[in-house]
XYZ file of C-alpha atoms in Angstrom:
242
model
C -118.566 -53.807 -28.382
C -119.216 -56.378 -25.613
C -118.482 -56.017 -21.760
C -115.861 -58.535 -20.580
C -114.856 -59.374 -17.351
C -112.278 -61.117 -15.446
C -112.721 -64.937 -15.112
C -111.981 -64.736 -10.560
C -114.122 -61.953 -11.019
C -116.916 -62.760 -11.717
C -117.421 -65.746 -9.402
C -116.463 -63.332 -6.664
C -118.989 -61.330 -7.269
C -121.539 -64.125 -8.150
C -121.010 -65.156 -4.388
C -118.946 -67.530 -5.054
C -116.356 -67.532 -2.881
C -113.685 -64.937 -1.959
C -111.050 -63.065 -4.925
C -108.474 -65.551 -3.424
C -110.891 -68.606 -2.952
C -112.191 -68.748 -6.160
C -108.505 -68.413 -7.829
C -107.807 -71.151 -6.647
C -110.657 -72.836 -7.684
C -109.596 -72.421 -11.700
C -106.332 -73.018 -11.207
C -107.764 -76.347 -9.942
C -109.604 -77.051 -12.956
C -113.500 -76.251 -11.134
C -114.889 -74.209 -13.507
C -115.651 -74.056 -17.418
C -116.677 -71.946 -19.257
C -119.101 -72.623 -22.465
C -117.959 -76.238 -21.611
C -114.625 -76.296 -21.132
C -112.210 -76.338 -18.388
C -110.136 -73.377 -18.026
C -107.772 -72.744 -15.290
C -106.564 -69.057 -15.402
C -108.111 -66.782 -13.665
C -107.813 -63.778 -15.671
C -108.901 -65.915 -18.207
C -111.921 -63.062 -19.846
C -115.830 -64.335 -20.376
C -118.875 -62.229 -21.449
C -121.419 -62.604 -18.154
C -124.270 -61.794 -20.689
C -123.392 -64.888 -23.403
C -121.045 -67.083 -21.573
C -122.701 -70.057 -19.721
C -120.050 -70.341 -15.926
C -120.070 -73.926 -13.931
C -118.495 -73.913 -10.654
C -117.902 -77.114 -9.294
C -120.661 -78.580 -10.687
C -122.883 -75.232 -10.229
C -124.341 -74.002 -13.590
C -124.366 -70.057 -12.282
C -125.705 -66.615 -13.993
C -125.156 -63.569 -13.768
C -126.697 -60.539 -12.194
C -125.543 -57.066 -13.289
C -127.053 -55.542 -10.447
C -129.088 -56.598 -6.888
C -132.144 -54.692 -5.636
C -134.692 -56.417 -2.287
C -137.020 -54.645 -1.208
C -137.364 -55.496 3.044
C -139.575 -55.175 6.630
C -136.179 -54.328 8.309
C -137.111 -55.862 12.249
C -135.804 -53.714 15.553
C -133.349 -55.307 17.346
C -131.200 -55.185 13.723
C -128.461 -52.789 12.821
C -128.696 -50.998 9.210
C -125.325 -52.217 8.464
C -122.851 -54.940 5.669
C -120.790 -55.797 9.302
C -120.673 -55.438 12.738
C -118.589 -56.970 15.133
C -121.450 -57.331 17.215
C -125.373 -56.978 15.969
C -126.977 -58.873 13.585
C -126.961 -56.640 10.711
C -129.925 -56.520 8.001
C -127.021 -58.998 5.664
C -126.981 -61.532 7.865
C -131.607 -61.865 7.139
C -130.785 -62.169 3.229
C -130.165 -65.732 1.787
C -129.228 -66.615 -0.851
C -127.824 -63.076 -2.496
C -126.942 -62.544 -6.028
C -123.690 -60.614 -5.526
C -121.680 -60.374 -2.201
C -121.278 -56.491 -2.788
C -125.134 -56.472 -1.963
C -125.710 -52.832 0.918
C -128.133 -51.265 2.716
C -129.534 -47.679 0.442
C -129.921 -45.717 4.078
C -130.019 -46.631 6.834
C -133.283 -47.104 9.925
C -132.367 -46.581 13.336
C -132.056 -50.133 15.549
C -135.707 -49.599 16.725
C -136.849 -48.427 14.240
C -138.682 -51.311 11.298
C -140.008 -51.143 7.710
C -138.748 -50.294 4.103
C -134.529 -50.240 3.467
C -133.795 -51.102 0.052
C -130.521 -53.530 -0.411
C -129.533 -53.290 -3.576
C -126.029 -53.205 -4.972
C -127.310 -49.698 -7.857
C -123.831 -47.805 -5.750
C -125.080 -45.125 -8.318
C -129.111 -45.354 -7.430
C -128.631 -45.249 -3.910
C -127.015 -42.208 -3.649
C -129.099 -40.519 -6.194
C -132.229 -41.798 -3.970
C -129.916 -40.836 -0.658
C -128.310 -37.122 -2.403
C -130.206 -33.884 0.346
C -130.076 -31.871 -3.415
C -132.535 -34.846 -5.187
C -135.455 -34.305 -2.221
C -136.938 -37.531 -1.975
C -140.164 -38.509 0.541
C -139.698 -40.817 2.979
C -142.934 -41.625 4.826
C -143.301 -43.253 8.258
C -146.036 -43.470 10.412
C -145.129 -43.803 13.937
C -146.444 -43.810 17.799
C -145.689 -40.803 19.378
C -146.596 -40.389 23.977
C -148.068 -37.258 23.952
C -151.087 -35.629 22.612
C -150.148 -34.285 18.422
C -152.456 -31.753 17.905
C -153.106 -29.738 14.704
C -150.380 -27.526 16.625
C -147.840 -29.444 15.672
C -148.637 -30.257 12.522
C -148.295 -26.716 11.412
C -144.430 -26.247 13.047
C -143.867 -29.716 11.302
C -144.438 -28.212 8.286
C -141.915 -24.508 9.035
C -139.278 -27.019 9.834
C -137.421 -26.697 12.915
C -135.493 -26.294 14.892
C -133.265 -30.059 16.231
C -130.360 -29.352 17.316
C -128.419 -28.945 14.526
C -126.792 -25.998 12.637
C -129.726 -25.218 10.158
C -132.987 -26.119 11.429
C -134.410 -29.189 9.282
C -136.152 -28.672 6.081
C -140.314 -28.787 6.947
C -142.239 -32.233 6.154
C -145.847 -32.703 6.103
C -147.005 -34.160 9.578
C -150.536 -36.273 9.304
C -152.014 -36.943 12.578
C -154.857 -40.897 12.548
C -155.341 -40.354 16.362
C -154.270 -38.403 18.076
C -155.109 -39.607 21.569
C -152.516 -39.678 25.056
C -150.607 -42.046 22.512
C -150.893 -40.322 18.758
C -150.657 -42.294 16.282
C -149.497 -40.978 13.024
C -148.122 -40.080 9.657
C -144.601 -38.305 8.303
C -143.050 -37.370 5.475
C -139.283 -35.850 5.701
C -136.683 -35.355 2.651
C -133.913 -35.420 4.730
C -132.034 -38.622 6.935
C -130.628 -37.612 9.546
C -128.943 -39.325 12.658
C -132.027 -40.184 14.523
C -134.390 -36.844 12.895
C -137.587 -38.225 13.385
C -136.618 -39.252 17.290
C -135.484 -35.033 17.683
C -138.715 -33.566 16.127
C -140.814 -35.270 18.494
C -138.379 -34.976 21.153
C -138.451 -30.833 20.217
C -142.194 -30.010 20.145
C -141.811 -32.017 24.212
C -143.508 -35.560 22.631
C -141.773 -39.023 22.592
C -141.045 -41.704 19.315
C -142.512 -44.934 20.566
C -142.325 -46.878 18.104
C -141.570 -45.702 14.302
C -141.655 -47.802 10.822
C -140.803 -46.475 7.226
C -143.592 -47.530 4.572
C -142.005 -45.452 1.798
C -139.038 -44.221 0.042
C -140.068 -42.472 -3.628
C -142.211 -44.451 -5.609
C -141.202 -47.494 -3.795
C -143.765 -48.792 -1.448
C -143.767 -51.359 1.407
C -145.212 -54.605 0.285
C -147.513 -55.871 2.945
C -147.970 -58.315 2.608
C -144.102 -58.427 4.043
C -143.628 -59.511 7.912
C -140.434 -57.983 9.376
C -137.254 -59.247 8.480
C -138.793 -60.829 4.967
C -138.112 -59.862 1.453
C -138.156 -60.270 -2.062
C -136.990 -59.074 -4.910
C -137.486 -55.659 -5.989
C -140.225 -55.939 -9.640
C -138.867 -54.566 -12.881
C -141.716 -52.028 -12.642
C -140.759 -50.926 -9.625
C -136.934 -50.961 -9.872
C -137.338 -48.780 -14.044
C -139.504 -46.469 -11.067
C -136.800 -45.967 -9.171
C -134.710 -44.827 -11.897
C -137.089 -42.526 -13.660
C -137.402 -40.772 -10.514
C -134.758 -39.517 -10.082
C -133.000 -39.026 -13.506
C -136.015 -36.395 -14.153
């Protein structure tokens, strides 16, 4: 059985306009389905088969959208904000209006952020029960030692009711400003910063480089983005179904 949907919903989901705007377009005769003008917003279309032209522009239905963003510092992980620039403000030509960030990065944190319309996948990626690895590169004010590695591996009290789960800490450079990789399986508020604060050190730079099987594309400069490949999408879905 073919899945059909209302014409106005189709157009609104493809970011042609708001639901009320596209209804007006349809009623004014600005929308054609398979070469025929349709003036009823409730008209049913098959998104996979029917050809829809809105105001002279051919549209192609996208069931879900998956975008990898190298989030820059100074941008908030939200769909809308009255005062701050959001990650969605960086995206030109998004296909679906229901795009949202799967998880959050602090305003001053850079790196991998998945923007998607796939709520089911995002939920599984973010579910504490799934224990999805999230790896960050960081520069730390203070000397990070093997003792810190052991402490992080045991789990750490960061001031919440429960200690943070064990984290894998790898020291890349030990010095007054240390460079490290850290892999966590949670997404608590300011978690990495609070973990280092608990051992009397301070995060001065933080960048997420991977989330599950998804690894930040090194060719993307901060603020740049690209669509996920079919292989990347498939791997994400497969590992969340395991």
